[in-house]
Amino acid sequence: EKSRLTFGQRLNHLLANFRSVDESFFDDLEETLIGADVGFDMAMKISDELREEVKLKNVKKSTDVQNVVVEKLIELYDQAGTDEHNGLTFAKEGPTVILFVGVNGVGKTTTIGKMANLFKQQGKKVLLAAADTFRAGAIEQLNVWAQRDGVDIVKKPEQSDPSAVVFDALKKAKSENYDILFVDTAGRLQNKTNLMNELAKMKRIITREIPDAPQEVLLVLDATTGQNALNQAKMFKEATDVSGIVLTKLDGTARGGIVLAIRNELHLAVKYVGLGEQVDDLRPFEPSEFVYGLFKGLIDVK
Amino acid sequence: MAFEGLTERLQNAMKKLRGKGKISESDLRDTMREIRLALLEADVNFDVVKDFVKTVRERAVGAKVLEGLNPAQQIVKIVDEELTKTMGETEVPLNKSPKIPTIIMMAGLQGAGKTTTVGKLANRLKTEENARPLMIAADVYRPAAIDQLVTVGKQIDVPVFEMGTDTDPVEIVRQGLAKAEADHNDYVFIDTAGRLQIDEQLMDELARIKELANPTEIMLVVDAMTGQNAVATAQGFNDKLDVTGVILTKLDGDTRGGAALSIRAVTGKPIKFVGEGEKMSDLDVFHPDRMASRILGMGDMLSLIEKT
Ligand SMILES: Nc1nc2c(ncn2[C@@H]2O[C@H](COP(=O)(O)OP(=O)(O)OP(=O)(O)O)[C@@H](O)[C@H]2O)c(=O)[nH]1
Ligand SMILES: Nc1nc2c(ncn2[C@@H]2O[C@H](COP(=O)(O)OP(=O)(O)OP(=O)(O)O)[C@@H](O)[C@H]2O)c(=O)[nH]1
Ligand SMILES: [Mg+2]
Ligand SMILES: [Mg+2]
């Protein structure tokens, strides 16, 4: 079970083993960060800044260093984004449209299944659009989620034009007063230009039908992905003006450290994290928990 | 700069070395640093990088100065040789059972590409050797996993054995194998649900399927975009199942695919196939030399040696 300990408590426990802050501490830290996929440059940057901070504050005891490390990492995470909020943006009136994009197999459809349930529980009227008409079984997969969640779905036969599905769903959402429309799209690798264009087209149709929509374009990233996630974020942002990230599969041993670099270079924030395959395995993103996760490797080292 | 290939890195390092006849300690240090960075940026696991760099270094120090090659060229040559050695020198074919059926079981994390790859492999065997495969749908967890395999089966005209989602996967496999025997299928593919290597219960399920089916080939399917975690995943699955081969998917992207080197280094198991797209024909045999160049971000080692 996911532990009820506070972040601070866990961290105290975690770092109790450190006697002093010496170079080997920073070596361990660098390796931990690289091991969490933050990338080499980012790891060096973080570790240099921490060295400075530790010097500046004249920290010697391990208990104090814990706080500095965590503060600094959260600060680094927050630095790049100032006015944005971690929550989702909703339409002032009429349906809110949330478009899901990402490469193959990252967890788009599953995240929609989880999120639809979340909002349905809050009493919202939810509609799903099965606009992945390409991958074998994709429509049926979303349909299973719609049934589980007890929400409605718009679908067409396999291989239909995805934009046509989106169009129909928008019409239905407007005329039948849905609160939220989730649009599932086929996975696509960011270097496939025509597939990226197709996605941009879907987004244009949404905006044409509902001028303020989509209120969110969520890029789903798999936490096990390495440095390529930065390319993904860049290209999907260019094509669809991504508004936030869902980081999935954080229930494994991967830490998704690349989101630090994404945050720094592209100013994209994580809004939700996926922690499993079940309907309630979705959480709002907590920077401090995430930092704890990045840091966790240091226990293993000792 | 991020994602700089080893070509650029080495070319810069080598400019400084040109004209020198012998590898000095500081030459070596600079060059090794560039190699280390290029590998890390390509997502090769940092422990694997450490070992690799150490080996190259030892060989470079011990190497006699070769006629006609400057120090940097010699280091490139050593890197090339060591990489090729780690990645496996030649292509390794699919294991085949002396008597039918050859049983191929898939394993891997969620979304790695197992189901798609089952279809691609069955399709390949069908077109190449007129094979008559059967695909067993043993993923009862992921929503519509069975529908997905059935749809794939229709696309490539290969039968799928399924029992819905209410039966234990081990039992599904047992009955599927009986069906294959009755129908004289020459290949049987077992599509399993994605799972985390730390999920003991589901890993045990795979072990039970293995024990029952005694597969000719246990393929670990890994997403080429995987980062540092590739080592934990590969070790987890290999420790539990003693896999016989690896398939690397989604190489049609722009990832450098350093996971390939990590997996090979920690398991010693051959990478047999690569997935290069979503279509049923997008499967190729694994070429170690191409992969080595890709990880290093360099076209061709030899041309680099000539250029310096
Ligand atoms: N462990 C774990 N598995 C997840 C999580 N989110 C999704 N998955 C699993 O990952 C696999 C792929 O998820 P999908 O939702 O189909 O991914 P997708 O992005 O829609 O995939 P495509 O439509 O094929 O591009 C499925 O087996 C999911 O159950 C998560 O947070 N943790
Ligand atoms: N571009 C590309 N996509 C691929 C490749 N192989 C698989 N995919 C896609 O990756 C996604 C996941 O593939 P699946 O075959 O469903 O993966 P899986 O391992 O069976 O997933 P689970 O059963 O949920 O664990 C789908 O969108 C596939 O079309 C590949 O080589 N290239
Ligand atoms: Mg999907
Ligand atoms: Mg599958």
XYZ file of C-alpha atoms and ligand atoms in Angstrom:
676
model
C 0.000 0.000 0.000
C 1.066 3.516 -0.756
C 2.592 4.783 2.434
C 0.901 7.339 4.654
C 4.159 8.745 6.013
C 4.732 12.393 5.285
C 7.343 13.304 2.797
C 9.509 14.838 5.502
C 9.352 11.730 7.656
C 10.343 9.508 4.823
C 13.176 11.756 3.867
C 14.492 11.897 7.410
C 14.560 8.170 7.521
C 16.132 8.126 4.137
C 19.058 10.338 4.849
C 19.735 9.212 8.391
C 22.662 7.262 7.036
C 24.644 10.237 5.898
C 27.299 11.301 8.332
C 28.830 14.155 6.439
C 28.489 16.049 3.216
C 31.613 15.206 1.323
C 32.499 14.700 -2.294
C 31.341 11.125 -2.242
C 27.916 12.386 -1.276
C 27.831 14.463 -4.420
C 29.115 11.573 -6.499
C 26.264 9.458 -5.190
C 23.853 12.265 -5.862
C 25.025 12.628 -9.459
C 24.705 8.933 -10.082
C 21.272 8.864 -8.505
C 20.131 11.673 -10.748
C 21.570 10.141 -13.912
C 20.051 6.838 -12.870
C 16.691 8.597 -12.667
C 17.054 9.782 -16.277
C 17.473 13.487 -15.580
C 20.288 13.393 -18.119
C 23.935 14.208 -17.710
C 23.779 17.981 -18.150
C 20.889 18.338 -15.758
C 22.558 16.116 -13.174
C 25.694 18.250 -13.278
C 23.709 21.440 -13.067
C 21.742 20.255 -10.056
C 24.739 18.899 -8.265
C 26.729 22.113 -8.856
C 23.907 24.241 -7.541
C 23.568 22.034 -4.503
C 27.271 22.240 -3.799
C 26.976 26.029 -3.834
C 23.917 26.015 -1.642
C 25.476 23.696 0.888
C 28.553 25.925 1.012
C 26.461 29.080 1.230
C 24.364 27.849 4.085
C 27.375 26.189 5.668
C 25.499 22.966 6.104
C 27.339 20.136 7.742
C 24.865 17.851 9.382
C 23.056 15.311 7.280
C 19.703 16.384 8.685
C 20.260 19.892 7.379
C 21.500 18.754 4.041
C 18.293 16.830 3.518
C 16.298 19.981 3.696
C 18.626 21.896 1.436
C 18.650 19.169 -1.166
C 14.914 18.880 -1.253
C 14.279 22.605 -1.158
C 16.700 23.133 -3.969
C 15.313 20.376 -6.156
C 11.777 21.636 -5.733
C 12.968 25.137 -6.430
C 14.679 23.883 -9.576
C 11.502 22.162 -10.581
C 9.391 25.240 -9.932
C 11.814 27.738 -11.406
C 10.760 27.345 -14.988
C 7.062 27.862 -14.419
C 5.700 30.784 -12.503
C 2.161 31.646 -13.344
C 0.892 28.215 -14.275
C -1.087 26.001 -11.977
C -0.945 22.261 -11.667
C -4.674 21.709 -11.949
C -6.748 21.441 -15.083
C -8.366 24.388 -16.805
C -12.115 24.222 -17.318
C -14.422 26.031 -19.690
C -16.368 28.945 -18.171
C -19.426 27.590 -19.842
C -20.142 24.734 -22.190
C -18.068 21.600 -22.515
C -14.409 21.405 -21.499
C -12.391 19.512 -24.093
C -9.260 17.612 -23.062
C -7.128 16.218 -25.866
C -4.663 13.406 -25.123
C -1.514 13.041 -27.196
C 1.689 11.018 -26.983
C 3.825 8.277 -28.491
C 2.733 4.640 -28.701
C 1.885 2.694 -25.584
C 2.542 5.384 -22.970
C -0.890 5.179 -21.318
C -3.177 7.687 -23.052
C -6.264 5.494 -23.176
C -5.785 4.195 -19.639
C -5.335 7.712 -18.265
C -8.571 8.799 -19.927
C -10.287 5.824 -18.316
C -8.996 6.880 -14.899
C -9.655 10.584 -15.338
C -13.154 10.108 -16.705
C -13.988 8.148 -13.590
C -12.576 10.887 -11.386
C -14.814 13.552 -12.891
C -17.815 11.317 -13.139
C -17.471 10.751 -9.373
C -17.529 14.505 -8.945
C -20.900 14.568 -10.632
C -19.769 15.744 -14.056
C -21.356 14.599 -17.285
C -18.490 12.976 -19.171
C -18.109 11.990 -22.835
C -15.266 10.042 -24.474
C -14.243 10.271 -28.137
C -12.578 7.157 -29.570
C -10.410 8.965 -32.093
C -7.787 6.233 -32.199
C -9.324 4.418 -35.117
C -5.985 2.987 -36.182
C -4.544 0.618 -33.589
C -6.056 -2.849 -33.402
C -8.556 -3.025 -30.537
C -8.132 0.617 -29.521
C -11.807 1.533 -29.860
C -12.899 -1.490 -27.870
C -10.306 -0.688 -25.186
C -11.773 2.774 -24.660
C -15.235 1.301 -24.811
C -14.419 -1.058 -21.925
C -13.316 1.964 -19.906
C -16.506 3.852 -20.792
C -18.554 0.925 -19.490
C -16.481 0.579 -16.329
C -16.806 4.287 -15.612
C -20.444 4.461 -16.672
C -19.823 7.305 -19.103
C -20.817 7.828 -22.738
C -18.621 7.310 -25.760
C -18.630 8.377 -29.410
C -17.107 5.854 -31.768
C -17.021 4.919 -35.415
C -15.795 1.778 -37.190
C -12.045 1.053 -37.249
C -10.032 2.958 -39.826
C -12.565 5.829 -39.924
C -11.191 9.344 -40.182
C -10.265 10.308 -36.585
C -11.222 13.921 -37.259
C -14.741 12.789 -38.107
C -15.000 11.067 -34.727
C -13.821 14.235 -33.021
C -16.312 16.304 -34.975
C -19.237 14.070 -34.007
C -18.174 14.037 -30.374
C -17.952 17.832 -30.275
C -21.421 18.142 -31.716
C -22.812 15.721 -29.184
C -20.977 17.362 -26.298
C -22.448 20.740 -27.210
C -25.982 19.698 -28.000
C -26.359 17.358 -25.025
C -24.610 19.605 -22.505
C -21.700 17.447 -21.475
C -19.308 18.979 -18.950
C -16.149 17.282 -20.169
C -15.088 15.612 -23.414
C -11.951 13.457 -23.384
C -10.434 12.823 -26.814
C -8.292 9.675 -27.157
C -5.867 9.725 -30.069
C -3.676 7.060 -31.630
C -0.113 6.849 -30.386
C 2.392 8.329 -32.814
C 6.121 8.873 -32.767
C 7.056 12.537 -32.829
C 9.264 12.213 -35.899
C 6.374 11.141 -38.160
C 5.434 14.396 -39.799
C 2.150 13.407 -41.387
C 0.848 11.825 -38.194
C 1.790 14.967 -36.285
C -0.034 17.035 -38.904
C -3.096 14.855 -38.477
C -3.027 15.641 -34.765
C -2.693 19.360 -35.413
C -5.695 19.090 -37.683
C -7.784 17.430 -34.984
C -6.881 20.228 -32.631
C -7.885 22.856 -35.211
C -11.267 21.206 -35.655
C -11.829 21.320 -31.912
C -11.040 25.037 -31.809
C -13.194 25.707 -34.835
C -16.210 24.089 -33.172
C -15.573 25.466 -29.681
C -13.363 28.569 -29.809
C -11.868 28.217 -26.302
C -11.255 24.510 -26.672
C -9.291 22.392 -26.150
C -8.855 23.720 -22.620
C -6.091 21.172 -22.103
C -3.792 19.256 -24.419
C -2.192 16.643 -22.196
C 1.001 14.979 -23.319
C 1.297 11.543 -21.798
C 4.861 10.481 -21.025
C 6.010 7.074 -19.835
C 8.269 7.398 -16.781
C 10.507 4.634 -18.099
C 11.432 6.738 -21.122
C 14.921 8.158 -21.207
C 16.265 11.233 -22.955
C 13.920 10.802 -25.901
C 11.070 12.182 -23.779
C 12.571 15.632 -24.316
C 12.234 15.236 -28.086
C 8.681 14.041 -27.562
C 7.803 17.091 -25.505
C 9.389 19.438 -28.048
C 7.673 17.999 -31.101
C 4.248 17.508 -29.558
C 4.379 21.002 -28.142
C 5.145 22.368 -31.577
C 2.304 20.447 -33.211
C -0.430 20.824 -30.607
C 0.619 23.432 -28.070
C 0.671 20.982 -25.170
C -0.609 22.464 -21.890
C 0.613 19.869 -19.428
C 2.048 16.428 -18.856
C 0.703 13.203 -17.414
C 3.593 11.048 -16.215
C 2.568 7.395 -16.205
C 3.996 4.130 -14.891
C 5.551 5.712 -11.827
C 4.534 2.583 -9.910
C 7.556 0.795 -11.377
C 11.152 1.437 -10.511
C 11.578 4.231 -13.071
C 11.647 7.799 -11.795
C 10.863 9.933 -14.834
C 13.667 12.367 -14.105
C 13.572 13.692 -17.649
C 10.595 15.859 -16.693
C 13.068 18.116 -14.874
C 14.776 18.899 -18.175
C 11.427 19.227 -19.939
C 10.310 21.657 -17.299
C 13.506 23.637 -17.656
C 13.661 23.804 -21.415
C 10.015 23.784 -22.413
C 8.225 25.084 -19.330
C 5.815 22.203 -19.314
C 4.496 21.069 -15.957
C 3.360 17.631 -14.882
C -0.304 17.750 -13.837
C -1.094 14.134 -13.042
C 0.829 10.942 -12.453
C -0.161 7.349 -13.217
C 0.623 4.793 -10.529
C -0.847 1.616 -11.921
C -3.367 0.072 -14.273
C -6.436 0.354 -12.083
C -9.054 3.067 -12.214
C -7.947 4.834 -9.036
C -4.228 4.752 -9.825
C -4.158 8.402 -10.827
C -2.940 11.256 -8.633
C -2.465 14.980 -8.946
C 1.240 15.672 -9.270
C 3.095 16.477 -6.035
C 6.523 17.978 -6.699
C 7.822 16.966 -3.278
C 6.830 13.335 -3.712
C 8.415 13.362 -7.108
C 11.661 14.751 -5.724
C 11.602 12.067 -3.063
C 11.309 9.502 -5.833
C 14.307 10.898 -7.679
C 16.283 10.831 -4.511
C 15.334 7.361 -3.436
C 18.338 5.782 -5.092
C 20.559 7.199 -2.414
C 19.264 4.689 0.097
C 20.149 1.857 -2.195
C 23.657 3.161 -2.530
C 24.229 2.943 1.214
C 24.750 20.455 -25.883
C 22.189 17.758 -25.496
C 22.085 14.822 -27.902
C 25.389 15.613 -29.481
C 26.628 12.493 -31.171
C 29.948 10.924 -30.502
C 31.024 11.950 -33.981
C 31.033 15.630 -33.074
C 32.379 14.978 -29.630
C 35.250 12.859 -30.885
C 35.997 15.116 -33.798
C 36.474 17.974 -31.377
C 38.578 15.896 -29.049
C 40.599 14.610 -31.942
C 41.419 17.978 -33.408
C 43.601 18.509 -30.403
C 45.326 15.201 -30.820
C 46.201 15.385 -34.474
C 49.836 14.829 -35.274
C 50.682 13.217 -31.989
C 52.250 9.807 -32.287
C 51.414 8.309 -28.936
C 48.429 8.191 -26.608
C 49.190 10.339 -23.619
C 47.418 10.170 -20.312
C 45.616 13.459 -20.856
C 44.638 12.609 -24.453
C 43.074 9.505 -23.109
C 41.254 11.294 -20.329
C 39.666 13.823 -22.705
C 38.635 11.252 -25.236
C 37.206 8.919 -22.635
C 35.145 11.771 -21.230
C 33.575 12.393 -24.617
C 32.794 8.726 -25.063
C 31.247 8.584 -21.623
C 29.021 11.587 -22.315
C 27.883 10.337 -25.700
C 26.864 7.001 -24.218
C 25.006 8.581 -21.302
C 23.151 10.917 -23.631
C 22.122 7.881 -25.658
C 20.562 6.367 -22.484
C 23.124 3.649 -21.953
C 22.944 2.692 -18.296
C 25.600 4.477 -16.246
C 26.969 1.295 -14.694
C 27.291 -0.201 -18.147
C 28.976 2.985 -19.343
C 31.432 2.802 -16.469
C 32.459 -0.751 -17.307
C 32.609 -0.054 -20.990
C 34.788 3.005 -20.620
C 37.071 1.108 -18.281
C 37.583 -1.683 -20.798
C 38.293 0.723 -23.617
C 40.695 2.627 -21.426
C 42.619 -0.462 -20.407
C 42.971 -1.583 -23.976
C 44.039 1.877 -25.100
C 46.698 2.097 -22.420
C 48.011 -1.323 -23.242
C 47.793 -0.850 -26.990
C 50.916 -0.640 -29.023
C 51.052 2.445 -31.220
C 49.778 1.244 -34.515
C 51.434 2.124 -37.750
C 49.610 4.864 -39.634
C 46.949 5.629 -37.060
C 47.042 8.581 -34.721
C 46.065 8.154 -31.055
C 42.494 9.327 -31.506
C 41.975 7.007 -34.434
C 43.261 4.162 -32.378
C 40.817 4.896 -29.613
C 37.925 5.038 -32.066
C 38.984 1.690 -33.396
C 39.038 0.203 -29.929
C 35.608 1.699 -29.135
C 34.248 0.243 -32.333
C 35.624 -3.205 -31.601
C 34.444 -3.245 -28.010
C 30.981 -2.025 -28.927
C 30.587 -4.634 -31.618
C 31.728 -7.247 -29.154
C 29.198 -6.135 -26.525
C 26.320 -5.844 -28.987
C 26.990 -9.289 -30.395
C 29.023 -9.758 -33.522
C 26.476 -11.365 -35.800
C 22.746 -11.743 -36.174
C 21.202 -14.510 -34.101
C 18.303 -16.392 -35.722
C 15.078 -17.497 -34.042
C 15.391 -20.697 -31.995
C 13.424 -23.502 -33.572
C 12.260 -26.705 -31.999
C 13.308 -29.942 -33.760
C 9.716 -31.111 -33.610
C 6.670 -28.927 -34.004
C 5.469 -26.751 -32.540
C 8.091 -24.123 -31.844
C 6.664 -22.226 -28.881
C 7.429 -18.545 -28.535
C 6.420 -16.719 -25.379
C 6.448 -12.942 -25.019
C 7.200 -10.983 -21.863
C 7.748 -7.365 -20.995
C 6.526 -4.171 -19.402
C 3.148 -2.611 -20.169
C 2.925 -1.082 -23.625
C 6.315 -2.341 -24.813
C 4.865 -3.820 -27.995
C 4.321 -7.492 -27.199
C 0.958 -7.975 -28.884
C 1.963 -6.080 -32.013
C 5.222 -8.017 -32.214
C 3.459 -11.375 -31.889
C 1.516 -10.430 -35.004
C 4.619 -9.246 -36.845
C 6.583 -12.410 -36.076
C 3.709 -14.711 -37.010
C 3.263 -12.755 -40.210
C 6.956 -13.000 -41.013
C 7.053 -16.766 -40.521
C 3.918 -17.125 -42.565
C 5.265 -15.240 -45.553
C 8.831 -16.548 -45.278
C 8.259 -20.218 -44.729
C 4.564 -20.751 -45.217
C 4.217 -21.405 -41.517
C 0.864 -22.144 -39.845
C 1.085 -20.335 -36.529
C -1.430 -20.149 -33.702
C -1.557 -17.173 -31.359
C -2.734 -17.662 -27.779
C -4.406 -14.703 -26.054
C -3.140 -15.020 -22.469
C -3.598 -11.376 -21.455
C -6.799 -11.344 -19.403
C -6.063 -8.050 -17.658
C -5.653 -5.215 -20.111
C -9.013 -3.973 -21.407
C -9.642 -5.353 -24.894
C -6.255 -7.095 -25.102
C -7.980 -10.101 -26.623
C -9.849 -7.974 -29.169
C -6.525 -6.457 -30.137
C -4.921 -9.842 -30.805
C -8.009 -11.107 -32.607
C -7.963 -8.039 -34.871
C -4.274 -8.559 -35.563
C -5.026 -12.203 -36.319
C -7.605 -11.190 -38.891
C -5.201 -8.727 -40.503
C -2.582 -11.409 -41.094
C -4.966 -14.337 -41.394
C -3.609 -16.269 -38.406
C -5.927 -18.028 -35.933
C -6.171 -16.837 -32.336
C -6.964 -19.086 -29.399
C -8.857 -17.260 -26.681
C -11.056 -18.115 -23.722
C -12.197 -14.663 -22.700
C -10.996 -13.010 -19.520
C -12.439 -15.269 -16.828
C -9.973 -18.120 -17.094
C -6.519 -18.295 -15.518
C -3.856 -17.489 -18.142
C -1.961 -20.697 -17.345
C -5.084 -22.697 -18.106
C -5.639 -20.738 -21.318
C -2.120 -21.619 -22.418
C -2.649 -25.281 -21.528
C -5.755 -25.517 -23.650
C -4.213 -23.429 -26.405
C -1.276 -25.805 -26.661
C -3.644 -28.768 -26.858
C -5.476 -27.010 -29.671
C -2.184 -26.366 -31.498
C -1.274 -30.023 -31.190
C -4.625 -31.117 -32.553
C -4.362 -28.688 -35.453
C -0.671 -29.395 -36.152
C 0.358 -25.763 -35.919
C 4.090 -25.412 -36.416
C 4.466 -22.263 -34.333
C 2.642 -21.159 -31.202
C 2.845 -17.625 -29.887
C 1.860 -16.796 -26.333
C 0.847 -13.159 -25.870
C 1.083 -12.242 -22.199
C -0.078 -9.163 -20.306
C 2.394 -6.385 -19.650
C 3.698 -6.328 -16.092
C 6.295 -4.713 -13.887
C 9.315 -6.834 -13.077
C 8.690 -6.037 -9.394
C 5.141 -7.430 -9.465
C 5.776 -10.779 -7.813
C 2.368 -12.247 -8.346
C 2.313 -11.549 -12.077
C 5.951 -12.569 -12.487
C 5.059 -15.889 -10.857
C 2.287 -16.281 -13.381
C 4.845 -15.979 -16.194
C 7.052 -18.544 -14.483
C 4.103 -20.934 -14.323
C 3.338 -20.403 -18.006
C 6.973 -21.098 -18.782
C 6.968 -24.269 -16.698
C 3.870 -25.540 -18.425
C 4.706 -24.596 -22.014
C 8.460 -25.144 -21.947
C 8.875 -22.516 -24.699
C 11.550 -22.772 -27.353
C 11.982 -19.039 -27.179
C 11.176 -16.558 -24.410
C 11.316 -13.096 -25.884
C 11.727 -10.040 -23.717
C 10.114 -7.139 -25.568
C 11.639 -3.758 -24.749
C 10.772 -0.266 -25.910
C 13.858 1.277 -27.559
C 13.116 4.619 -25.867
C 13.670 3.130 -22.404
C 16.085 5.058 -20.242
C 18.270 4.040 -17.335
C 15.597 1.684 -16.071
C 16.319 -0.784 -18.889
C 18.815 -2.605 -16.696
C 16.381 -3.160 -13.811
C 13.729 -4.372 -16.244
C 15.998 -6.715 -18.167
C 17.492 -8.150 -15.003
C 14.089 -8.592 -13.392
C 12.628 -10.529 -16.302
C 15.797 -12.470 -17.015
C 16.279 -13.548 -13.401
C 12.740 -14.863 -13.254
C 12.451 -16.398 -16.716
C 15.948 -16.871 -18.108
C 14.823 -15.290 -21.382
C 16.325 -16.541 -24.635
C 16.165 -13.385 -26.698
C 15.250 -9.730 -26.830
C 13.124 -7.713 -29.248
C 13.613 -3.971 -29.383
C 10.544 -2.025 -30.522
C 9.764 1.483 -31.765
C 13.146 1.966 -33.402
C 11.381 3.945 -36.130
C 11.529 6.873 -33.706
C 14.455 9.215 -33.208
C 15.782 7.604 -30.039
C 19.440 6.632 -29.919
C 18.461 3.353 -28.277
C 21.231 3.007 -25.735
C 18.979 0.568 -23.867
C 20.076 -2.032 -26.398
C 23.638 -1.895 -25.139
C 22.552 -1.973 -21.487
C 20.292 -4.975 -21.942
C 22.840 -6.892 -23.896
C 25.562 -6.112 -21.390
C 23.607 -7.132 -18.293
C 21.810 -10.199 -19.640
C 24.172 -11.445 -22.307
C 21.052 -12.412 -24.261
C 20.957 -11.697 -27.993
C 18.717 -9.035 -29.468
C 17.069 -10.910 -32.311
C 14.568 -8.555 -33.904
C 13.717 -4.888 -34.019
C 10.305 -3.280 -34.497
C 10.327 -0.369 -36.901
C 6.710 0.680 -37.174
C 3.135 -0.222 -36.396
C 2.430 -2.223 -39.528
C 2.643 -5.995 -39.546
C 5.576 -5.880 -41.979
C 7.621 -3.487 -39.831
C 9.950 -6.064 -38.307
C 13.609 -6.506 -39.125
C 16.386 -8.731 -37.850
C 18.769 -6.997 -35.493
C 22.010 -5.678 -36.942
C 24.569 -5.117 -34.149
C 26.793 -2.852 -36.259
C 23.936 -0.531 -37.217
C 22.819 -0.350 -33.620
C 26.331 0.487 -32.448
C 26.558 3.404 -34.885
C 23.124 4.596 -33.869
C 23.912 4.612 -30.160
C 27.087 6.535 -30.753
C 25.314 8.936 -33.097
C 27.845 8.351 -35.812
C 27.361 7.156 -39.344
C 30.311 4.935 -39.774
C 33.313 4.391 -37.571
C 35.711 3.696 -40.365
C 34.932 6.883 -42.229
C 35.574 8.732 -38.996
C 38.948 7.088 -38.701
C 39.764 8.124 -42.247
C 38.663 11.705 -41.709
C 40.984 12.459 -38.808
N 2.087 -0.025 -14.420
C 1.380 0.896 -15.094
N 0.855 0.573 -16.285
C 0.142 1.515 -16.941
C -0.063 2.820 -16.423
N -0.798 3.517 -17.320
C -1.045 2.676 -18.346
N -0.484 1.456 -18.134
C -0.511 0.267 -18.990
O 0.274 0.547 -20.143
C -0.231 -0.139 -21.274
C -0.504 0.857 -22.387
O -1.540 1.730 -21.959
P -2.551 2.413 -22.979
O -3.467 3.255 -22.199
O -3.098 1.428 -23.906
O -1.508 3.345 -23.754
P -1.809 4.265 -25.028
O -0.900 5.424 -24.919
O -3.244 4.510 -25.160
O -1.293 3.274 -26.182
P -1.547 3.426 -27.774
O -2.944 3.882 -27.934
O -1.276 2.057 -28.299
O -0.542 4.413 -28.240
C -1.480 -0.862 -20.790
O -1.114 -2.194 -20.466
C -1.866 -0.105 -19.533
O -2.578 -0.916 -18.618
C 0.527 3.137 -15.143
O 0.440 4.247 -14.608
N 1.243 2.131 -14.538
N 6.042 3.139 -33.989
C 6.006 1.899 -33.493
N 4.995 1.550 -32.696
C 4.971 0.282 -32.217
C 5.979 -0.662 -32.500
N 5.652 -1.815 -31.863
C 4.494 -1.582 -31.204
N 4.082 -0.311 -31.411
C 2.909 0.386 -30.863
O 3.072 0.477 -29.468
C 1.804 0.444 -28.818
C 1.792 -0.670 -27.801
O 1.901 -1.900 -28.490
P 1.255 -3.241 -27.947
O 1.601 -4.325 -28.903
O -0.160 -3.030 -27.585
O 2.130 -3.421 -26.617
P 1.968 -4.530 -25.489
O 3.337 -4.777 -24.970
O 1.223 -5.694 -25.996
O 1.112 -3.730 -24.419
P 0.361 -4.339 -23.128
O -0.299 -5.593 -23.568
O -0.567 -3.266 -22.708
O 1.440 -4.557 -22.123
C 0.775 0.287 -29.919
O 0.336 1.581 -30.279
C 1.588 -0.305 -31.057
O 1.030 0.006 -32.321
C 7.070 -0.249 -33.338
O 8.003 -0.986 -33.636
N 7.028 1.043 -33.806
Mg -4.543 4.219 -26.751
Mg -0.483 -6.643 -25.253
